[in-house]
Short mmCIF file of C-alpha atoms in Angstrom, two decimals:
data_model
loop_
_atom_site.label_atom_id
_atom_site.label_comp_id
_atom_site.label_asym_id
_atom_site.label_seq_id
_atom_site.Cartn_x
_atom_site.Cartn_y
_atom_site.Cartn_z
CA UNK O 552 -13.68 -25.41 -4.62
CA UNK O 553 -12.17 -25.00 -8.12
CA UNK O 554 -7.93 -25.52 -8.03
CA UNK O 555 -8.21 -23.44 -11.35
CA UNK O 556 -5.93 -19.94 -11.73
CA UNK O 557 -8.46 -17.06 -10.28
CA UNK O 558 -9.10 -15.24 -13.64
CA UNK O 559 -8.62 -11.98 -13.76
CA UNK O 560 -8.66 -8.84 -15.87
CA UNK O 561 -6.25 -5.57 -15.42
CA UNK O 562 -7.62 -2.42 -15.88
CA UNK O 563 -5.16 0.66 -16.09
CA UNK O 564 -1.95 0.33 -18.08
CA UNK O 565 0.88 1.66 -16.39
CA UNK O 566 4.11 0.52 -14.89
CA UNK O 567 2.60 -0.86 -11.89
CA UNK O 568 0.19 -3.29 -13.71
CA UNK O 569 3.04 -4.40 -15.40
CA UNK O 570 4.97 -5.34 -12.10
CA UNK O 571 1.67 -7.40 -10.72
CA UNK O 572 0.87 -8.80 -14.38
CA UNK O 573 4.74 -9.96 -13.59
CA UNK O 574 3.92 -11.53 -10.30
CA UNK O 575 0.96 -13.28 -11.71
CA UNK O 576 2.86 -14.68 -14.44
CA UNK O 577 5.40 -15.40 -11.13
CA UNK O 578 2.39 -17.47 -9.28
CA UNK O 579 0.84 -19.62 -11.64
CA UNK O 580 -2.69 -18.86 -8.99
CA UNK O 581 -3.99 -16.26 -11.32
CA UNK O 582 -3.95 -16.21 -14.73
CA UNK O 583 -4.79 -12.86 -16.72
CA UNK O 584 -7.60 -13.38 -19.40
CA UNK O 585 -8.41 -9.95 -20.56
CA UNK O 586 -7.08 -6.32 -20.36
CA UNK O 587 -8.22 -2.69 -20.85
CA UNK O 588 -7.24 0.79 -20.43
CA UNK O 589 -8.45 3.95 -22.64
CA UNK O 590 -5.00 3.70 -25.09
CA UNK O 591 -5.50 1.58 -27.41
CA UNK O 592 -1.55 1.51 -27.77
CA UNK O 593 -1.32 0.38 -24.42
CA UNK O 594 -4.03 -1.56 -24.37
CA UNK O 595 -2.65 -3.70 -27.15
CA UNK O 596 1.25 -3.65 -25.88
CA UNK O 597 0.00 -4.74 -22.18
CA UNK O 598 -2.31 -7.73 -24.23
CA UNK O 599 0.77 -9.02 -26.36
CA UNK O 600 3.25 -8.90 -23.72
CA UNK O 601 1.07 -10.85 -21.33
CA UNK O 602 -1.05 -13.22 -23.81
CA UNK O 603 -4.50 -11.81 -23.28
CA UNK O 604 -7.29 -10.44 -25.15
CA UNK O 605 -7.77 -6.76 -25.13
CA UNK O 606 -11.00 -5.68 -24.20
CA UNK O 607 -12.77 -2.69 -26.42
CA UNK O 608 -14.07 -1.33 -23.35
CA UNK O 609 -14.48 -1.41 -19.26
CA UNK O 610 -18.13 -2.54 -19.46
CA UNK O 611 -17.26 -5.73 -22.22
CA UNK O 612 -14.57 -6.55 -19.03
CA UNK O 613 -17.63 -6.77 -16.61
CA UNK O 614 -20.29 -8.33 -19.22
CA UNK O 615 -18.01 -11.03 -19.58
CA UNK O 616 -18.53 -14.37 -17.47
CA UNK O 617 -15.36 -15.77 -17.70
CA UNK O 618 -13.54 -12.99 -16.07
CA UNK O 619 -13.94 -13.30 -12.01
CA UNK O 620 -12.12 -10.23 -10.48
CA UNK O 621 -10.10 -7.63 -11.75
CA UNK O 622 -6.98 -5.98 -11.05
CA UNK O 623 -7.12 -2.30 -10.39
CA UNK O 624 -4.00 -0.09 -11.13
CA UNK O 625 -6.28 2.69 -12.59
CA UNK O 626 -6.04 6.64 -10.97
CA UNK O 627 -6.85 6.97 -7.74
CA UNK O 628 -9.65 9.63 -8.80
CA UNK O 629 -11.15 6.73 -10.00
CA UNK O 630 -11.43 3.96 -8.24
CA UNK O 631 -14.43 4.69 -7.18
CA UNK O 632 -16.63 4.47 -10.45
CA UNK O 633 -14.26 1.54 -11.32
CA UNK O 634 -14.34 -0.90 -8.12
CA UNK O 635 -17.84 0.22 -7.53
CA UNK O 636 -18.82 -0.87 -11.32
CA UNK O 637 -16.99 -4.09 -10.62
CA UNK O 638 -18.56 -4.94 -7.16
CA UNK O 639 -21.81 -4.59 -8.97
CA UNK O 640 -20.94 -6.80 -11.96
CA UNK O 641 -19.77 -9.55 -9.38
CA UNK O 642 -16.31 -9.03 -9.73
CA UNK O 643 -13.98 -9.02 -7.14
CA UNK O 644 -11.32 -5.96 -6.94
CA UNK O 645 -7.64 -6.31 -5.83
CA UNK O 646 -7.16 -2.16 -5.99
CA UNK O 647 -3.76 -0.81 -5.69
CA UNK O 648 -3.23 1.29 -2.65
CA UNK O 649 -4.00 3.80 -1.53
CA UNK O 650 -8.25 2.93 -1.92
CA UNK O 651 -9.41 6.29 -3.26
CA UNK O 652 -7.80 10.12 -2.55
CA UNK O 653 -11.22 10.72 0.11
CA UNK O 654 -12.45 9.33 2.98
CA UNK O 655 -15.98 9.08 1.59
CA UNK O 656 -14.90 7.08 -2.01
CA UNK O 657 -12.76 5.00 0.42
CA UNK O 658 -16.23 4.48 2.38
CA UNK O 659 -18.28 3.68 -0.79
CA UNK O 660 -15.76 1.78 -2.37
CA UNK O 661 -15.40 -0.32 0.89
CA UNK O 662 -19.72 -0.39 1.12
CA UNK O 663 -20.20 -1.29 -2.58
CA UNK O 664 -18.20 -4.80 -2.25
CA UNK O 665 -19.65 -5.37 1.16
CA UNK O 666 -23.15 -5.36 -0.47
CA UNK O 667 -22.44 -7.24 -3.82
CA UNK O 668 -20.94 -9.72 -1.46
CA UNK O 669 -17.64 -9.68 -3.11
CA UNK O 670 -13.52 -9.76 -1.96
CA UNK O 671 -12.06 -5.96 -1.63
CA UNK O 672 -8.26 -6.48 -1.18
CA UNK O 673 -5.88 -3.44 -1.18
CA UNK O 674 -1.94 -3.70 -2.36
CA UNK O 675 -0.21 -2.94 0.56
CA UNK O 676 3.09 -5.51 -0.03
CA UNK O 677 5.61 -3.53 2.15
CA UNK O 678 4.06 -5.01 5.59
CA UNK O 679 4.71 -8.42 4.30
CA UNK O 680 8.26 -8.20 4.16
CA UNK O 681 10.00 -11.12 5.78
CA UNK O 682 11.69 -9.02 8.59
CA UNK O 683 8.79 -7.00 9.47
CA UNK O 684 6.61 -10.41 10.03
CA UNK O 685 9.42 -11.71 12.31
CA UNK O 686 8.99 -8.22 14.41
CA UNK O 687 5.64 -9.10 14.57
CA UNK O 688 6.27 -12.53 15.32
CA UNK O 689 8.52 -10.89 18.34
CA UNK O 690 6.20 -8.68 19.60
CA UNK O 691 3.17 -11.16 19.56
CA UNK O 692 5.24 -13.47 21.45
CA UNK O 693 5.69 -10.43 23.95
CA UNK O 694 9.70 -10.05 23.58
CA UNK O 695 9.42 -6.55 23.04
CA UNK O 696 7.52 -5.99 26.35
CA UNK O 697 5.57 -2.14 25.93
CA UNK O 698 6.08 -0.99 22.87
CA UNK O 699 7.34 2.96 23.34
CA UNK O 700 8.46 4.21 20.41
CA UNK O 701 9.63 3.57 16.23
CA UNK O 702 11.22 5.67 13.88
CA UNK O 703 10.91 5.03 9.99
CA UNK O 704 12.26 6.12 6.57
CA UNK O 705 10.94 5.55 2.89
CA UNK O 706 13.05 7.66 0.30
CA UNK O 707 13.39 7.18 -3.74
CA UNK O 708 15.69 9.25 -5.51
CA UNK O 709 12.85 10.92 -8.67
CA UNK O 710 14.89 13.84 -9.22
CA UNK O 711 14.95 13.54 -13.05
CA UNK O 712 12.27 10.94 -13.65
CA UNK O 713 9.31 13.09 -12.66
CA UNK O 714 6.67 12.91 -15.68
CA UNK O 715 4.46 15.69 -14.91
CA UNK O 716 1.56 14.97 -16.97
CA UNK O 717 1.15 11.96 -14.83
CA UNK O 718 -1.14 11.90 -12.22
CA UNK O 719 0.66 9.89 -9.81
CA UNK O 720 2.68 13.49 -9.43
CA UNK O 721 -0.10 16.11 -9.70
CA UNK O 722 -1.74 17.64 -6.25
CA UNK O 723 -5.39 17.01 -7.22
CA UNK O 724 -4.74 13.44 -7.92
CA UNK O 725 -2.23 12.61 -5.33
CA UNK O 726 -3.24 14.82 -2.74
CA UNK O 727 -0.14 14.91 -0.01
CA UNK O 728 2.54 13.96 -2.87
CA UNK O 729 5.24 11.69 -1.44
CA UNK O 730 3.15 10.96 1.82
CA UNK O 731 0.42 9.49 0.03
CA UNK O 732 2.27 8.00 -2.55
CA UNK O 733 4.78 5.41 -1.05
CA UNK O 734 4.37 7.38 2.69
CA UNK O 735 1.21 5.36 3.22
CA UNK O 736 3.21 2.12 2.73
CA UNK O 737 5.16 2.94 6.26
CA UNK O 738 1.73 3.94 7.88
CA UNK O 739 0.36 0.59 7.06
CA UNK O 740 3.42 -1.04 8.63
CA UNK O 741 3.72 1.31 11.59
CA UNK O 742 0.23 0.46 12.62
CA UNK O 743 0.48 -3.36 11.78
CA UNK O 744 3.43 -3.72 14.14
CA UNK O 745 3.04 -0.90 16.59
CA UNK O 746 -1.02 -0.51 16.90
CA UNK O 747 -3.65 2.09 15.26
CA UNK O 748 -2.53 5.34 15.01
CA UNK O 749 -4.70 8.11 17.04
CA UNK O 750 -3.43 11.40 15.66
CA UNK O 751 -0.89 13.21 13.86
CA UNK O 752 1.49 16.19 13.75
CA UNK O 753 2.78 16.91 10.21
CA UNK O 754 4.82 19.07 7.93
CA UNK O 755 5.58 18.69 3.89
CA UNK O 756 7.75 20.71 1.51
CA UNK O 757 8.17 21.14 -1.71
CA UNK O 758 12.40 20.96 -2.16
CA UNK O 759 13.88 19.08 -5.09
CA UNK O 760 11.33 18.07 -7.78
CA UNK O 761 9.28 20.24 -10.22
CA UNK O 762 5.68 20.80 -9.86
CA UNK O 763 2.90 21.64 -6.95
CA UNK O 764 3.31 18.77 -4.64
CA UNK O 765 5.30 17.59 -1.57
CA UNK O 766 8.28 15.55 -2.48
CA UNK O 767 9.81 15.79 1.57
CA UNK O 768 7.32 14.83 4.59
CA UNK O 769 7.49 13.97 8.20
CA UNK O 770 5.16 12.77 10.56
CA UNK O 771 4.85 12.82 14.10
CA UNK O 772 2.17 9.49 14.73
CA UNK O 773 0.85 9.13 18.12
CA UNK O 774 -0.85 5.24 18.59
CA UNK O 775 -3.62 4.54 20.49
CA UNK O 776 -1.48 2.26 23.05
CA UNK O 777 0.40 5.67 23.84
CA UNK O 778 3.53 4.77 21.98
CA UNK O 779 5.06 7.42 19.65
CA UNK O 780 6.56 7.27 15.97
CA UNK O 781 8.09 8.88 13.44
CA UNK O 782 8.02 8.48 9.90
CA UNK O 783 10.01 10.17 7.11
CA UNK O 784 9.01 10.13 3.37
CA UNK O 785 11.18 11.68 0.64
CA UNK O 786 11.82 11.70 -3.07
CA UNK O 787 14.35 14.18 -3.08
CA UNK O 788 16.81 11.78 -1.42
CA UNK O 789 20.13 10.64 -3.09
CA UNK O 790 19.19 7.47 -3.32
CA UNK O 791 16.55 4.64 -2.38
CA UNK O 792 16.67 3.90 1.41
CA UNK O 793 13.83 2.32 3.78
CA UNK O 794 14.54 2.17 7.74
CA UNK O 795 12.57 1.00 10.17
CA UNK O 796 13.09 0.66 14.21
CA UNK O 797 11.07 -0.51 16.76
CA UNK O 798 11.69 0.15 20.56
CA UNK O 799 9.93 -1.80 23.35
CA UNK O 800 10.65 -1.61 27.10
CA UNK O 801 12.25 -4.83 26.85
CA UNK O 802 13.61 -5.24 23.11
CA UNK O 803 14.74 -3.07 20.20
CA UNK O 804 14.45 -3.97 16.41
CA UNK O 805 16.57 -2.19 14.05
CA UNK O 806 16.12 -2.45 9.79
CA UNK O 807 17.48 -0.75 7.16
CA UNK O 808 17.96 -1.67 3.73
CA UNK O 809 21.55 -2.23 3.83
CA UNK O 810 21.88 -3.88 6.80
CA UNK O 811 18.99 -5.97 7.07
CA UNK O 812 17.41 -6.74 10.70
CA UNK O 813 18.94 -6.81 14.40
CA UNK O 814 17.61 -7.10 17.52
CA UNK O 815 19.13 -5.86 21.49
CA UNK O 816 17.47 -7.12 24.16
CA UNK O 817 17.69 -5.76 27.49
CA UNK O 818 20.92 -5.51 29.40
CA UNK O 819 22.74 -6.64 25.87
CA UNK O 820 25.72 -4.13 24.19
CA UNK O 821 25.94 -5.37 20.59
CA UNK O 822 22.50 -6.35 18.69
CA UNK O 823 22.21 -9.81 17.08
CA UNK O 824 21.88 -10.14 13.48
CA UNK O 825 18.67 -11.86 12.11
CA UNK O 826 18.64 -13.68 9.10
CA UNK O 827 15.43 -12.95 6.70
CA UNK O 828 14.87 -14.69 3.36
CA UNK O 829 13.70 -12.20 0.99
CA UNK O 830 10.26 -13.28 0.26
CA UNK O 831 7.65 -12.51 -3.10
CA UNK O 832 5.69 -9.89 -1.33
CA UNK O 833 3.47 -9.28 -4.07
CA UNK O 834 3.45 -13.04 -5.17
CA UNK O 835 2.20 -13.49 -1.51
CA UNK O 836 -0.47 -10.71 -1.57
CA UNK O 837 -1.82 -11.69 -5.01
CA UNK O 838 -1.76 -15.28 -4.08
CA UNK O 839 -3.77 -14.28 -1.22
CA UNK O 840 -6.88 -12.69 -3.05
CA UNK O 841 -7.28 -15.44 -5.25
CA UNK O 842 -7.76 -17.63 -2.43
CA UNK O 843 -9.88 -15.18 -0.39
CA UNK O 844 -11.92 -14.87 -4.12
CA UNK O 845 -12.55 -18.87 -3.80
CA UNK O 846 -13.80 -18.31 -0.35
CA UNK O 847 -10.36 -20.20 1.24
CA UNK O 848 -9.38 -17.60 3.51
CA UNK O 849 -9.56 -13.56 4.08
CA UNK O 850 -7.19 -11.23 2.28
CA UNK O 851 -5.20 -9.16 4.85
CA UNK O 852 -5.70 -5.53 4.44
CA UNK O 853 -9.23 -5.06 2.93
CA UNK O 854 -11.21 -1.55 2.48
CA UNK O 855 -11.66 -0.64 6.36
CA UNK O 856 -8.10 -0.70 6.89
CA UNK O 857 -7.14 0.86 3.89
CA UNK O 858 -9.75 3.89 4.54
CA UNK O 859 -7.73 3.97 8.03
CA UNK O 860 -4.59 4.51 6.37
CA UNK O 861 -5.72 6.95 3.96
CA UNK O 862 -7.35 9.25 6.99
CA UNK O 863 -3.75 9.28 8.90
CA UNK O 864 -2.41 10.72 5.32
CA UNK O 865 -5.43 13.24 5.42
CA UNK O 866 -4.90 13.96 8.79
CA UNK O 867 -1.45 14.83 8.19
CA UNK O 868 -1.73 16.78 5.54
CA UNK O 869 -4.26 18.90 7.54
CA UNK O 870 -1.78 19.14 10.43
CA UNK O 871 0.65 20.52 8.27
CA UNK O 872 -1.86 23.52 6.78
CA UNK O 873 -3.26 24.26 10.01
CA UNK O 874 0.48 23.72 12.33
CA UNK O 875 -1.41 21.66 14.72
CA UNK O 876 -2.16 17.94 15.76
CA UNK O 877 -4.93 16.20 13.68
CA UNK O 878 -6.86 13.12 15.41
CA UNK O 879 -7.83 9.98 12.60
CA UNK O 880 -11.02 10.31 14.17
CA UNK O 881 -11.46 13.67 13.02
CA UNK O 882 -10.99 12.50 9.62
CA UNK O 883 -12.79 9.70 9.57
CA UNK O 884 -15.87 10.43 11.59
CA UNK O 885 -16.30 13.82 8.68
CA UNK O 886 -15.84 16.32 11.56
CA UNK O 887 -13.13 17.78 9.49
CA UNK O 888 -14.09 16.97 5.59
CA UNK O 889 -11.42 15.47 3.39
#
């Protein structure tokens, strides 16, 4: 198996490519060769910046040999003509979450590289945070005894920064608003520590920012082992903030981002501090495709998870139209279309 760097192309010039082309430059595992996005401004700013040959268009990306996987960061509206064009040319797709704004492009896109036999791996960084893998570690090792209940928060302060020609803040390409935008992120790591999520009870508003989308959300999740959370999403906050605790019959894990992670156990007063190096999450993630692209190991989160994750956001945005609880399966067995 070749030691080479995994090389890659990034389609979609924003400010998120830039922060992976920065962790690839960070790894040394991939190494960009070619770049391309319909501004030719951009195009050529994201090609001098990171040493790479700008590519006149999206099909010279997938004619060329060299070039074995891209790196998606393009609208979510289209990821499915884009990973499914890729999958097809050979070309294995690390796709920014979330994996389309449907259930059905999140199907397709999840079939396509299934058939063309090639890696599918969806950004989902947050779960790989040093303190949330040591919660995991915990509750694998069965410290936390039945897992009951978790409460989490994921707030940016936007008020002010909110480019409304973008798409990222638009209903019809970010369907749900905050909840789908950096929401999802706690729904990934809500069911990696506490189990698949079976249905949901939501409401959204609309408080603080400009424009047609939600910018506050909560969720009432209810997991498939019968434990309960809660999950908060904002971008009308004062500032950034994430939160996350964890209760189990027999241990409790609290995080937040200025405090970092504790743990009470049982018939304990005062919690425990844990230490937790911060860790390259997207280093990690990155690092992790190239070697599932060599055929060294799977990536972690691929499309059938990702289309998961996506159908709890759908679900909950359907709860909070219709004032009712939404089960997944609804969503992603088509009985309710979305």
């Amino acid at each position: 198996m070749s030691a080479d760097p995994l090389r890659v192309a990034c389609i979609g010039m924003g400010w998120w490519s830039d922060v992976l082309a920065d962790a690839i430059q960070r790894s040394g595992k991939l190494e960009i060769r070619s770049c391309y996005t319909r501004s030719d401004e951009k195009r050529r700013n994201f090609a001098a910046k990171y040493r790479c040959r700008p590519a006149a268009s999206f099909e010279a990306i997938l004619a060329d040999a060299e070039i074995e996987a891209i790196i998606n960061t393009t609208p979510n509206d289209v990821h499915l003509a884009t990973t499914c064009a890729a999958a097809a040319a050979g070309k294995h797709v690390f796709l920014d979450k979330p994996i389309a704004n449907s259930i059905s492009d999140g199907r397709a896109i999840t079939e396509a590289c299934r058939r063309a036999g090639v890696v599918l791996a969806l950004g989902y960084q947050r779960r790989r945070e040093s303190h949330f893998r040591y919660i995991r570690q915990e509750i694998d090792a069965g410290r936390f005894g039945k897992l009951v209940n978790a409460e989490a928060n994921i707030s940016r302060d936007r008020l002010g920064k909110v480019d409304l020609t973008s798409w990222r803040y638009q209903a019809a390409d970010m369907p749900g608003g905050v909840m789908l935008q950096i929401g999802i992120h706690y729904i990934d790591v809500l069911a990696y520590l506490i189990g698949p999520i079976h249905a949901v009870s939501a409401q959204s508003v609309q408080l603080v920012l400009p424009g047609d989308n939600p910018d506050v959300a909560s969720l009432i999740l209810q997991h498939e082992n019968g434990a309960l959370s809660t999950l908060n999403a904002s971008y009308a906050s004062a500032s950034e903030y994430y939160l996350m605790n964890v209760y189990g019959k027999d241990q409790t894990a609290y995080y937040d981002l200025h405090n970092g992670l504790r743990l009470l156990r049982r018939g304990e007063s005062q919690p425990v501090v844990v230490p937790c190096a911060s860790n390259d999450t997207l280093v990690e993630e990155l690092e992790e495709f190239a070697a599932a692209a060599r055929g060294q190991r799977q990536h972690e989160v691929g499309g059938e998870e990702a289309t998961r994750s996506l159908a709890v956001v759908r679900a909950g945005i359907l709860s909070a139209i219709e004032g009712r609880g939404v089960e997944v399966a609804e969503i992603l067995n088509g009985v309710r279309k979305m």
